[in-house]
Amino acid sequence: MTKTTLKQFLQSHTKDTSLTQIIVSLTEVCKEIAEQLRTAPLDSIHGATQNINTSGDIQQKLDVLANDQIRKSLESIQEVHALVSEELPDADILHEAGEYNIYTDPLDGSSNIDINWTTGTIFGIAKSGTEYLIPGERLDVAGYVLYSSACELVLTLGNGVASFILDKGEFLLTRTNILIPEDGRYYSVNESKSADFDDKSLALLAQLKAEGKSLRYSGALVSDIHRVLLKGGVHFYPRTKSHPEGKLRLLYEINPIAKIVEEAGGRAYSAGKRTLLITPTKLHETVPISFSKR
Ligand code: AFP
């Protein structure tokens, strides 16, 4: 049976041609990134640059490359207003008159790049004009691409979650209406930092262990959340001493994932508050986060 392509899926799921064009452009770049990751060890594009981004992370060569590719792909789309990226200090205005803002972590899981392990691209799209500091509930589209043994796109247009596998240059629809399973065998957190967790996070950790859950942690949000999406369980990154406001970035890292998690029937909470309701006060704001079904 012939499978539905991403473009066919978009044709039947949105009438907004600008949005379709932006999604297609972003996913075309993800195909390029997937190919780059496949051959990076041969092409000497592994390794770090001399630069440190606004969040204090050393930029990897592929972080910078992925960011530049995304920017370039959006340049020709007049409807795009600005790009807000983990790799850029400020919102990068592409077209003053454009209305769509793109929020992205171009290559999530940088510490996994050099070891040929799982990484991802996260993106959110909002028709918010000159307003960049918006709560996640205003995202029109959220998605991520997981670069692993298969390259998989997970997407929501605000009406359920679908996923697509890259095959011979096309993203092909493989799952629709993804719902997080009620229960899961795993929990996912950087437990090496537990001595710095607050009492609430320690209690959660103790409860998960008492329930007999096993630990899985990859160090790339995209792959850890993909497990939650398909297998249930919990992923959390709480406050720690070194990151008192949490480590993960709200606008371009957490919000798109939170939107997907909620669309898949799950919960995304930050310090007792529904994450998608938080209005950020700065571009690279971080918050503590927990993703789960219940
Ligand atoms: P980047 O590779 O984009 O900087 O993101 C990595 C990350 O933000 C997220 O993907 C991981 O869940 C988290 O950091 C891992 O952090 P720790 O190394 O502190 O566990």
PDB file of C-alpha atoms and ligand atoms in Angstrom:
ATOM      1  CA  MET A   1       0.000   0.000   0.000  1.00  0.00           C
ATOM      2  CA  THR A   2       1.366   3.459  -0.842  1.00  0.00           C
ATOM      3  CA  LYS A   3       2.024   5.587   2.189  1.00  0.00           C
ATOM      4  CA  THR A   4       0.920   9.195   2.658  1.00  0.00           C
ATOM      5  CA  THR A   5       3.756  11.668   2.244  1.00  0.00           C
ATOM      6  CA  LEU A   6       4.205  14.637   4.568  1.00  0.00           C
ATOM      7  CA  LYS A   7       3.152  16.992   1.765  1.00  0.00           C
ATOM      8  CA  GLN A   8      -0.077  15.039   1.158  1.00  0.00           C
ATOM      9  CA  PHE A   9      -0.729  14.990   4.913  1.00  0.00           C
ATOM     10  CA  LEU A  10      -0.293  18.766   5.110  1.00  0.00           C
ATOM     11  CA  GLN A  11      -2.593  19.320   2.125  1.00  0.00           C
ATOM     12  CA  SER A  12      -5.399  17.522   3.920  1.00  0.00           C
ATOM     13  CA  HIS A  13      -4.696  18.965   7.392  1.00  0.00           C
ATOM     14  CA  THR A  14      -4.197  22.704   6.854  1.00  0.00           C
ATOM     15  CA  LYS A  15      -5.386  25.346   4.426  1.00  0.00           C
ATOM     16  CA  ASP A  16      -2.648  27.711   5.557  1.00  0.00           C
ATOM     17  CA  THR A  17      -0.215  27.652   2.640  1.00  0.00           C
ATOM     18  CA  SER A  18       2.409  29.743   4.485  1.00  0.00           C
ATOM     19  CA  LEU A  19       2.442  27.298   7.362  1.00  0.00           C
ATOM     20  CA  THR A  20       2.742  24.414   4.914  1.00  0.00           C
ATOM     21  CA  GLN A  21       5.653  26.121   3.176  1.00  0.00           C
ATOM     22  CA  ILE A  22       7.444  26.714   6.487  1.00  0.00           C
ATOM     23  CA  ILE A  23       6.953  23.117   7.667  1.00  0.00           C
ATOM     24  CA  VAL A  24       8.145  21.750   4.324  1.00  0.00           C
ATOM     25  CA  SER A  25      11.233  24.004   4.379  1.00  0.00           C
ATOM     26  CA  LEU A  26      12.130  23.033   7.946  1.00  0.00           C
ATOM     27  CA  THR A  27      11.730  19.334   7.249  1.00  0.00           C
ATOM     28  CA  GLU A  28      13.774  19.620   4.045  1.00  0.00           C
ATOM     29  CA  VAL A  29      16.607  21.011   6.202  1.00  0.00           C
ATOM     30  CA  CYS A  30      16.155  18.123   8.615  1.00  0.00           C
ATOM     31  CA  LYS A  31      16.729  15.726   5.716  1.00  0.00           C
ATOM     32  CA  GLU A  32      20.024  17.548   5.024  1.00  0.00           C
ATOM     33  CA  ILE A  33      20.966  17.412   8.713  1.00  0.00           C
ATOM     34  CA  ALA A  34      20.213  13.670   8.799  1.00  0.00           C
ATOM     35  CA  GLU A  35      22.526  13.167   5.836  1.00  0.00           C
ATOM     36  CA  GLN A  36      25.224  15.356   7.415  1.00  0.00           C
ATOM     37  CA  LEU A  37      25.064  13.374  10.656  1.00  0.00           C
ATOM     38  CA  ARG A  38      25.387  10.142   8.672  1.00  0.00           C
ATOM     39  CA  THR A  39      28.642  11.219   7.056  1.00  0.00           C
ATOM     40  CA  ALA A  40      29.976  13.685   9.652  1.00  0.00           C
ATOM     41  CA  PRO A  41      32.724  11.355  10.926  1.00  0.00           C
ATOM     42  CA  LEU A  42      34.027  11.093   7.347  1.00  0.00           C
ATOM     43  CA  ASP A  43      33.703  14.796   6.592  1.00  0.00           C
ATOM     44  CA  SER A  44      35.539  16.047   9.716  1.00  0.00           C
ATOM     45  CA  ILE A  45      32.591  18.138  10.850  1.00  0.00           C
ATOM     46  CA  HIS A  46      32.451  16.582  14.294  1.00  0.00           C
ATOM     47  CA  GLY A  47      33.807  18.524  17.250  1.00  0.00           C
ATOM     48  CA  ALA A  48      33.430  21.870  18.946  1.00  0.00           C
ATOM     49  CA  THR A  49      33.816  25.436  17.696  1.00  0.00           C
ATOM     50  CA  GLN A  50      35.476  28.159  19.792  1.00  0.00           C
ATOM     51  CA  ASN A  51      32.071  29.732  20.501  1.00  0.00           C
ATOM     52  CA  ILE A  52      29.828  29.597  23.552  1.00  0.00           C
ATOM     53  CA  ASN A  53      26.099  30.247  23.048  1.00  0.00           C
ATOM     54  CA  THR A  54      23.866  32.435  25.236  1.00  0.00           C
ATOM     55  CA  SER A  55      23.021  29.473  27.491  1.00  0.00           C
ATOM     56  CA  GLY A  56      26.713  28.888  28.164  1.00  0.00           C
ATOM     57  CA  ASP A  57      27.054  25.744  26.016  1.00  0.00           C
ATOM     58  CA  ILE A  58      30.059  25.274  23.762  1.00  0.00           C
ATOM     59  CA  GLN A  59      28.687  25.240  20.224  1.00  0.00           C
ATOM     60  CA  GLN A  60      29.483  22.174  18.172  1.00  0.00           C
ATOM     61  CA  LYS A  61      30.311  22.622  14.487  1.00  0.00           C
ATOM     62  CA  LEU A  62      27.110  20.808  13.587  1.00  0.00           C
ATOM     63  CA  ASP A  63      25.030  23.053  15.914  1.00  0.00           C
ATOM     64  CA  VAL A  64      26.206  26.074  13.944  1.00  0.00           C
ATOM     65  CA  LEU A  65      25.777  24.383  10.581  1.00  0.00           C
ATOM     66  CA  ALA A  66      22.233  23.236  11.407  1.00  0.00           C
ATOM     67  CA  ASN A  67      21.307  26.729  12.598  1.00  0.00           C
ATOM     68  CA  ASP A  68      22.684  28.329   9.417  1.00  0.00           C
ATOM     69  CA  GLN A  69      20.826  25.839   7.231  1.00  0.00           C
ATOM     70  CA  ILE A  70      17.535  26.510   8.994  1.00  0.00           C
ATOM     71  CA  ARG A  71      18.023  30.255   8.689  1.00  0.00           C
ATOM     72  CA  LYS A  72      18.861  29.972   4.989  1.00  0.00           C
ATOM     73  CA  SER A  73      15.830  27.793   4.270  1.00  0.00           C
ATOM     74  CA  LEU A  74      13.516  30.389   5.829  1.00  0.00           C
ATOM     75  CA  GLU A  75      15.077  33.430   4.162  1.00  0.00           C
ATOM     76  CA  SER A  76      13.024  33.104   0.989  1.00  0.00           C
ATOM     77  CA  ILE A  77       9.695  32.786   2.819  1.00  0.00           C
ATOM     78  CA  GLN A  78       8.308  36.318   3.109  1.00  0.00           C
ATOM     79  CA  GLU A  79       5.725  35.261   5.717  1.00  0.00           C
ATOM     80  CA  VAL A  80       8.471  34.426   8.231  1.00  0.00           C
ATOM     81  CA  HIS A  81       9.074  37.257  10.667  1.00  0.00           C
ATOM     82  CA  ALA A  82      11.887  35.988  12.907  1.00  0.00           C
ATOM     83  CA  LEU A  83      13.952  33.015  13.901  1.00  0.00           C
ATOM     84  CA  VAL A  84      14.434  32.398  17.625  1.00  0.00           C
ATOM     85  CA  SER A  85      17.159  29.806  18.071  1.00  0.00           C
ATOM     86  CA  GLU A  86      19.215  28.296  20.844  1.00  0.00           C
ATOM     87  CA  GLU A  87      22.263  29.226  18.795  1.00  0.00           C
ATOM     88  CA  LEU A  88      21.425  32.934  18.356  1.00  0.00           C
ATOM     89  CA  PRO A  89      21.612  35.557  21.123  1.00  0.00           C
ATOM     90  CA  ASP A  90      18.631  37.566  19.811  1.00  0.00           C
ATOM     91  CA  ALA A  91      15.608  37.047  17.615  1.00  0.00           C
ATOM     92  CA  ASP A  92      16.877  37.136  14.038  1.00  0.00           C
ATOM     93  CA  ILE A  93      14.398  39.190  12.028  1.00  0.00           C
ATOM     94  CA  LEU A  94      14.131  37.872   8.482  1.00  0.00           C
ATOM     95  CA  HIS A  95      11.160  39.868   7.144  1.00  0.00           C
ATOM     96  CA  GLU A  96       9.698  42.857   9.019  1.00  0.00           C
ATOM     97  CA  ALA A  97       6.277  42.284   7.474  1.00  0.00           C
ATOM     98  CA  GLY A  98       6.218  38.528   8.081  1.00  0.00           C
ATOM     99  CA  GLU A  99       3.905  37.198  10.778  1.00  0.00           C
ATOM    100  CA  TYR A 100       5.299  33.768  11.615  1.00  0.00           C
ATOM    101  CA  ASN A 101       8.002  33.202  14.215  1.00  0.00           C
ATOM    102  CA  ILE A 102      10.049  30.024  14.224  1.00  0.00           C
ATOM    103  CA  TYR A 103      11.430  28.711  17.516  1.00  0.00           C
ATOM    104  CA  THR A 104      14.133  26.091  17.226  1.00  0.00           C
ATOM    105  CA  ASP A 105      16.837  24.075  18.841  1.00  0.00           C
ATOM    106  CA  PRO A 106      18.567  23.196  15.555  1.00  0.00           C
ATOM    107  CA  LEU A 107      20.525  20.256  16.946  1.00  0.00           C
ATOM    108  CA  ASP A 108      19.429  19.019  20.337  1.00  0.00           C
ATOM    109  CA  GLY A 109      21.703  16.650  22.257  1.00  0.00           C
ATOM    110  CA  SER A 110      25.033  18.116  21.182  1.00  0.00           C
ATOM    111  CA  SER A 111      27.006  15.886  23.542  1.00  0.00           C
ATOM    112  CA  ASN A 112      25.773  12.900  21.530  1.00  0.00           C
ATOM    113  CA  ILE A 113      27.031  14.142  18.145  1.00  0.00           C
ATOM    114  CA  ASP A 114      30.626  12.971  18.372  1.00  0.00           C
ATOM    115  CA  ILE A 115      29.658   9.487  19.527  1.00  0.00           C
ATOM    116  CA  ASN A 116      27.231   8.789  16.687  1.00  0.00           C
ATOM    117  CA  TRP A 117      24.305   8.714  19.090  1.00  0.00           C
ATOM    118  CA  THR A 118      20.791  10.074  19.085  1.00  0.00           C
ATOM    119  CA  THR A 119      20.188  13.773  18.409  1.00  0.00           C
ATOM    120  CA  GLY A 120      17.234  15.828  17.205  1.00  0.00           C
ATOM    121  CA  THR A 121      15.864  19.072  15.818  1.00  0.00           C
ATOM    122  CA  ILE A 122      13.041  20.790  17.709  1.00  0.00           C
ATOM    123  CA  PHE A 123      10.770  23.453  16.190  1.00  0.00           C
ATOM    124  CA  GLY A 124       7.678  25.465  17.007  1.00  0.00           C
ATOM    125  CA  ILE A 125       5.824  27.913  14.745  1.00  0.00           C
ATOM    126  CA  ALA A 126       3.566  30.742  15.922  1.00  0.00           C
ATOM    127  CA  LYS A 127       1.770  33.506  14.057  1.00  0.00           C
ATOM    128  CA  SER A 128       2.759  36.083  16.645  1.00  0.00           C
ATOM    129  CA  GLY A 129       4.335  38.901  14.589  1.00  0.00           C
ATOM    130  CA  THR A 130       6.642  41.102  16.642  1.00  0.00           C
ATOM    131  CA  GLU A 131       5.729  39.245  19.840  1.00  0.00           C
ATOM    132  CA  TYR A 132       8.379  36.628  20.537  1.00  0.00           C
ATOM    133  CA  LEU A 133       7.869  36.022  24.238  1.00  0.00           C
ATOM    134  CA  ILE A 134       4.681  34.039  23.928  1.00  0.00           C
ATOM    135  CA  PRO A 135       3.340  31.190  26.059  1.00  0.00           C
ATOM    136  CA  GLY A 136       3.618  27.793  24.381  1.00  0.00           C
ATOM    137  CA  GLU A 137      -0.156  27.467  24.050  1.00  0.00           C
ATOM    138  CA  ARG A 138       0.087  29.992  21.203  1.00  0.00           C
ATOM    139  CA  LEU A 139       2.181  27.691  19.025  1.00  0.00           C
ATOM    140  CA  ASP A 140       0.310  26.772  15.842  1.00  0.00           C
ATOM    141  CA  VAL A 141       2.676  23.931  15.016  1.00  0.00           C
ATOM    142  CA  ALA A 142       5.189  21.925  17.025  1.00  0.00           C
ATOM    143  CA  GLY A 143       7.511  19.220  15.850  1.00  0.00           C
ATOM    144  CA  TYR A 144      10.736  17.407  16.297  1.00  0.00           C
ATOM    145  CA  VAL A 145      12.919  15.217  14.144  1.00  0.00           C
ATOM    146  CA  LEU A 146      14.756  12.352  15.803  1.00  0.00           C
ATOM    147  CA  TYR A 147      18.014  11.334  14.157  1.00  0.00           C
ATOM    148  CA  SER A 148      18.519   7.717  15.133  1.00  0.00           C
ATOM    149  CA  SER A 149      18.568   4.318  13.449  1.00  0.00           C
ATOM    150  CA  ALA A 150      15.585   5.729  11.555  1.00  0.00           C
ATOM    151  CA  CYS A 151      14.977   9.433  10.993  1.00  0.00           C
ATOM    152  CA  GLU A 152      11.529  10.237  12.392  1.00  0.00           C
ATOM    153  CA  LEU A 153       9.432  13.398  12.307  1.00  0.00           C
ATOM    154  CA  VAL A 154       6.826  13.935  15.025  1.00  0.00           C
ATOM    155  CA  LEU A 155       4.354  16.711  14.273  1.00  0.00           C
ATOM    156  CA  THR A 156       1.275  18.404  15.649  1.00  0.00           C
ATOM    157  CA  LEU A 157      -0.816  21.068  13.948  1.00  0.00           C
ATOM    158  CA  GLY A 158      -2.914  21.338  17.101  1.00  0.00           C
ATOM    159  CA  ASN A 159      -5.166  18.412  16.291  1.00  0.00           C
ATOM    160  CA  GLY A 160      -3.396  15.275  17.472  1.00  0.00           C
ATOM    161  CA  VAL A 161       0.107  13.991  16.904  1.00  0.00           C
ATOM    162  CA  ALA A 162       1.376  12.162  13.823  1.00  0.00           C
ATOM    163  CA  SER A 163       4.760  10.711  12.958  1.00  0.00           C
ATOM    164  CA  PHE A 164       6.617  10.116   9.727  1.00  0.00           C
ATOM    165  CA  ILE A 165       9.676   8.058   8.801  1.00  0.00           C
ATOM    166  CA  LEU A 166      12.199   9.337   6.260  1.00  0.00           C
ATOM    167  CA  ASP A 167      12.510   6.889   3.402  1.00  0.00           C
ATOM    168  CA  LYS A 168      14.243   7.599   0.093  1.00  0.00           C
ATOM    169  CA  GLY A 169      13.988  11.350   0.535  1.00  0.00           C
ATOM    170  CA  GLU A 170      10.329  11.482   1.663  1.00  0.00           C
ATOM    171  CA  PHE A 171       8.785  11.670   5.125  1.00  0.00           C
ATOM    172  CA  LEU A 172       6.097   8.946   5.058  1.00  0.00           C
ATOM    173  CA  LEU A 173       3.196   8.847   7.512  1.00  0.00           C
ATOM    174  CA  THR A 174       3.517   5.932   9.921  1.00  0.00           C
ATOM    175  CA  ARG A 175       1.402   6.850  12.956  1.00  0.00           C
ATOM    176  CA  THR A 176      -1.593   9.101  13.539  1.00  0.00           C
ATOM    177  CA  ASN A 177      -3.330  10.152  16.761  1.00  0.00           C
ATOM    178  CA  ILE A 178      -0.407   9.098  18.928  1.00  0.00           C
ATOM    179  CA  LEU A 179      -1.467   8.798  22.562  1.00  0.00           C
ATOM    180  CA  ILE A 180       0.992   8.335  25.414  1.00  0.00           C
ATOM    181  CA  PRO A 181       0.366   4.949  27.072  1.00  0.00           C
ATOM    182  CA  GLU A 182      -1.225   5.093  30.538  1.00  0.00           C
ATOM    183  CA  ASP A 183       1.710   3.458  32.250  1.00  0.00           C
ATOM    184  CA  GLY A 184       5.362   3.002  31.403  1.00  0.00           C
ATOM    185  CA  ARG A 185       8.291   0.987  32.647  1.00  0.00           C
ATOM    186  CA  TYR A 186      10.829   3.798  32.583  1.00  0.00           C
ATOM    187  CA  TYR A 187      11.732   7.094  34.185  1.00  0.00           C
ATOM    188  CA  SER A 188      14.230   9.477  32.671  1.00  0.00           C
ATOM    189  CA  VAL A 189      16.262  12.110  34.501  1.00  0.00           C
ATOM    190  CA  ASN A 190      19.917  13.018  35.010  1.00  0.00           C
ATOM    191  CA  GLU A 191      20.034  11.193  38.335  1.00  0.00           C
ATOM    192  CA  SER A 192      23.698  12.068  38.895  1.00  0.00           C
ATOM    193  CA  LYS A 193      22.390  15.490  39.996  1.00  0.00           C
ATOM    194  CA  SER A 194      19.887  14.123  42.519  1.00  0.00           C
ATOM    195  CA  ALA A 195      21.901  15.353  45.513  1.00  0.00           C
ATOM    196  CA  ASP A 196      20.964  18.844  44.270  1.00  0.00           C
ATOM    197  CA  PHE A 197      17.248  18.158  43.709  1.00  0.00           C
ATOM    198  CA  ASP A 198      14.571  19.839  45.831  1.00  0.00           C
ATOM    199  CA  ASP A 199      12.319  17.752  48.118  1.00  0.00           C
ATOM    200  CA  LYS A 200       9.519  17.445  45.569  1.00  0.00           C
ATOM    201  CA  SER A 201      11.808  16.048  42.865  1.00  0.00           C
ATOM    202  CA  LEU A 202      13.438  13.707  45.372  1.00  0.00           C
ATOM    203  CA  ALA A 203       9.987  12.448  46.392  1.00  0.00           C
ATOM    204  CA  LEU A 204       9.087  11.846  42.736  1.00  0.00           C
ATOM    205  CA  LEU A 205      12.327   9.949  42.202  1.00  0.00           C
ATOM    206  CA  ALA A 206      11.705   7.786  45.291  1.00  0.00           C
ATOM    207  CA  GLN A 207       8.138   7.081  44.160  1.00  0.00           C
ATOM    208  CA  LEU A 208       9.248   6.023  40.646  1.00  0.00           C
ATOM    209  CA  LYS A 209      11.809   3.667  42.141  1.00  0.00           C
ATOM    210  CA  ALA A 210       9.291   2.277  44.627  1.00  0.00           C
ATOM    211  CA  GLU A 211       7.007   1.549  41.663  1.00  0.00           C
ATOM    212  CA  GLY A 212       9.829  -0.509  40.150  1.00  0.00           C
ATOM    213  CA  LYS A 213      10.524   1.755  37.155  1.00  0.00           C
ATOM    214  CA  SER A 214      13.872   1.495  35.373  1.00  0.00           C
ATOM    215  CA  LEU A 215      16.122   4.414  34.480  1.00  0.00           C
ATOM    216  CA  ARG A 216      16.784   5.396  30.856  1.00  0.00           C
ATOM    217  CA  TYR A 217      18.547   8.688  30.034  1.00  0.00           C
ATOM    218  CA  SER A 218      20.165   9.712  26.758  1.00  0.00           C
ATOM    219  CA  GLY A 219      21.126  13.351  27.365  1.00  0.00           C
ATOM    220  CA  ALA A 220      19.068  14.426  24.339  1.00  0.00           C
ATOM    221  CA  LEU A 221      15.585  15.680  25.150  1.00  0.00           C
ATOM    222  CA  VAL A 222      14.221  14.554  21.792  1.00  0.00           C
ATOM    223  CA  SER A 223      15.138  10.930  22.295  1.00  0.00           C
ATOM    224  CA  ASP A 224      14.096  10.867  25.953  1.00  0.00           C
ATOM    225  CA  ILE A 225      10.705  12.369  25.091  1.00  0.00           C
ATOM    226  CA  HIS A 226      10.222  10.010  22.162  1.00  0.00           C
ATOM    227  CA  ARG A 227      10.369   7.119  24.630  1.00  0.00           C
ATOM    228  CA  VAL A 228       7.714   8.776  26.815  1.00  0.00           C
ATOM    229  CA  LEU A 229       5.527   9.427  23.764  1.00  0.00           C
ATOM    230  CA  LEU A 230       5.589   5.828  22.588  1.00  0.00           C
ATOM    231  CA  LYS A 231       6.194   3.861  25.790  1.00  0.00           C
ATOM    232  CA  GLY A 232       4.872   6.084  28.592  1.00  0.00           C
ATOM    233  CA  GLY A 233       6.774   6.873  31.782  1.00  0.00           C
ATOM    234  CA  VAL A 234       8.219  10.163  32.970  1.00  0.00           C
ATOM    235  CA  HIS A 235      10.964  12.516  31.838  1.00  0.00           C
ATOM    236  CA  PHE A 236      11.975  15.397  34.061  1.00  0.00           C
ATOM    237  CA  TYR A 237      14.699  17.997  34.430  1.00  0.00           C
ATOM    238  CA  PRO A 238      14.170  19.699  37.798  1.00  0.00           C
ATOM    239  CA  ARG A 239      15.872  22.630  39.475  1.00  0.00           C
ATOM    240  CA  THR A 240      19.405  21.842  40.625  1.00  0.00           C
ATOM    241  CA  LYS A 241      22.024  23.859  42.485  1.00  0.00           C
ATOM    242  CA  SER A 242      23.881  24.620  39.253  1.00  0.00           C
ATOM    243  CA  HIS A 243      20.617  25.390  37.384  1.00  0.00           C
ATOM    244  CA  PRO A 244      18.265  26.894  40.019  1.00  0.00           C
ATOM    245  CA  GLU A 245      15.695  27.814  37.346  1.00  0.00           C
ATOM    246  CA  GLY A 246      16.043  24.500  35.503  1.00  0.00           C
ATOM    247  CA  LYS A 247      18.335  23.862  32.556  1.00  0.00           C
ATOM    248  CA  LEU A 248      16.043  23.349  29.576  1.00  0.00           C
ATOM    249  CA  ARG A 249      15.061  26.391  27.551  1.00  0.00           C
ATOM    250  CA  LEU A 250      11.366  27.256  27.503  1.00  0.00           C
ATOM    251  CA  LEU A 251      10.720  28.935  24.159  1.00  0.00           C
ATOM    252  CA  TYR A 252      12.408  26.657  21.653  1.00  0.00           C
ATOM    253  CA  GLU A 253      13.186  23.477  23.555  1.00  0.00           C
ATOM    254  CA  ILE A 254      10.428  22.815  26.088  1.00  0.00           C
ATOM    255  CA  ASN A 255       7.369  24.495  24.539  1.00  0.00           C
ATOM    256  CA  PRO A 256       7.274  22.569  21.245  1.00  0.00           C
ATOM    257  CA  ILE A 257       7.751  19.319  23.175  1.00  0.00           C
ATOM    258  CA  ALA A 258       5.118  20.320  25.767  1.00  0.00           C
ATOM    259  CA  LYS A 259       2.651  21.050  22.959  1.00  0.00           C
ATOM    260  CA  ILE A 260       3.260  17.589  21.472  1.00  0.00           C
ATOM    261  CA  VAL A 261       3.003  15.900  24.878  1.00  0.00           C
ATOM    262  CA  GLU A 262      -0.325  17.601  25.645  1.00  0.00           C
ATOM    263  CA  GLU A 263      -1.686  16.810  22.180  1.00  0.00           C
ATOM    264  CA  ALA A 264      -0.770  13.178  22.895  1.00  0.00           C
ATOM    265  CA  GLY A 265      -2.845  13.252  26.098  1.00  0.00           C
ATOM    266  CA  GLY A 266       0.064  13.906  28.472  1.00  0.00           C
ATOM    267  CA  ARG A 267       1.074  16.613  30.922  1.00  0.00           C
ATOM    268  CA  ALA A 268       3.909  19.134  30.938  1.00  0.00           C
ATOM    269  CA  TYR A 269       4.398  20.926  34.266  1.00  0.00           C
ATOM    270  CA  SER A 270       6.908  23.475  35.552  1.00  0.00           C
ATOM    271  CA  ALA A 271       7.005  24.141  39.298  1.00  0.00           C
ATOM    272  CA  GLY A 272       3.363  23.149  39.709  1.00  0.00           C
ATOM    273  CA  LYS A 273       2.140  25.178  36.722  1.00  0.00           C
ATOM    274  CA  ARG A 274       1.012  24.033  33.271  1.00  0.00           C
ATOM    275  CA  THR A 275       4.116  24.832  31.230  1.00  0.00           C
ATOM    276  CA  LEU A 276       2.244  25.996  28.117  1.00  0.00           C
ATOM    277  CA  LEU A 277       0.719  28.858  30.135  1.00  0.00           C
ATOM    278  CA  ILE A 278       4.051  30.418  31.147  1.00  0.00           C
ATOM    279  CA  THR A 279       4.787  33.755  29.495  1.00  0.00           C
ATOM    280  CA  PRO A 280       8.582  34.033  29.230  1.00  0.00           C
ATOM    281  CA  THR A 281      10.319  37.226  30.226  1.00  0.00           C
ATOM    282  CA  LYS A 282      13.421  36.603  28.133  1.00  0.00           C
ATOM    283  CA  LEU A 283      14.375  34.673  25.005  1.00  0.00           C
ATOM    284  CA  HIS A 284      16.605  32.058  26.596  1.00  0.00           C
ATOM    285  CA  GLU A 285      14.569  31.594  29.784  1.00  0.00           C
ATOM    286  CA  THR A 286      14.842  28.189  31.425  1.00  0.00           C
ATOM    287  CA  VAL A 287      12.286  26.413  33.609  1.00  0.00           C
ATOM    288  CA  PRO A 288      12.178  23.131  35.522  1.00  0.00           C
ATOM    289  CA  ILE A 289      10.093  20.597  33.610  1.00  0.00           C
ATOM    290  CA  SER A 290       8.361  17.282  33.979  1.00  0.00           C
ATOM    291  CA  PHE A 291       6.642  15.403  31.146  1.00  0.00           C
ATOM    292  CA  SER A 292       4.346  12.453  31.818  1.00  0.00           C
ATOM    293  CA  LYS A 293       0.998  10.917  31.037  1.00  0.00           C
ATOM    294  CA  ARG A 294      -0.521  11.625  34.459  1.00  0.00           C
TER     295      ARG A 294
HETATM  296  P1  AFP B   1      21.738  20.866  23.582  1.00  0.00           P
HETATM  297  O1  AFP B   1      22.566  19.760  23.097  1.00  0.00           O
HETATM  298  O2  AFP B   1      20.836  21.400  22.549  1.00  0.00           O
HETATM  299  O3  AFP B   1      22.522  21.920  24.266  1.00  0.00           O
HETATM  300  O4  AFP B   1      20.697  20.260  24.646  1.00  0.00           O
HETATM  301  C1  AFP B   1      20.972  19.275  25.562  1.00  0.00           C
HETATM  302  C2  AFP B   1      19.914  19.392  26.608  1.00  0.00           C
HETATM  303  O5  AFP B   1      19.407  20.708  26.651  1.00  0.00           O
HETATM  304  C3  AFP B   1      18.750  18.406  26.457  1.00  0.00           C
HETATM  305  O6  AFP B   1      18.567  17.888  25.181  1.00  0.00           O
HETATM  306  C4  AFP B   1      19.089  17.314  27.440  1.00  0.00           C
HETATM  307  O7  AFP B   1      17.944  16.717  27.954  1.00  0.00           O
HETATM  308  C5  AFP B   1      19.867  18.042  28.496  1.00  0.00           C
HETATM  309  O8  AFP B   1      20.467  19.168  27.882  1.00  0.00           O
HETATM  310  C6  AFP B   1      20.942  17.212  29.101  1.00  0.00           C
HETATM  311  O9  AFP B   1      21.514  17.906  30.157  1.00  0.00           O
HETATM  312  P2  AFP B   1      22.523  17.230  31.202  1.00  0.00           P
HETATM  313  O10 AFP B   1      23.768  16.937  30.447  1.00  0.00           O
HETATM  314  O11 AFP B   1      22.695  18.244  32.255  1.00  0.00           O
HETATM  315  O12 AFP B   1      21.864  15.980  31.700  1.00  0.00           O
END
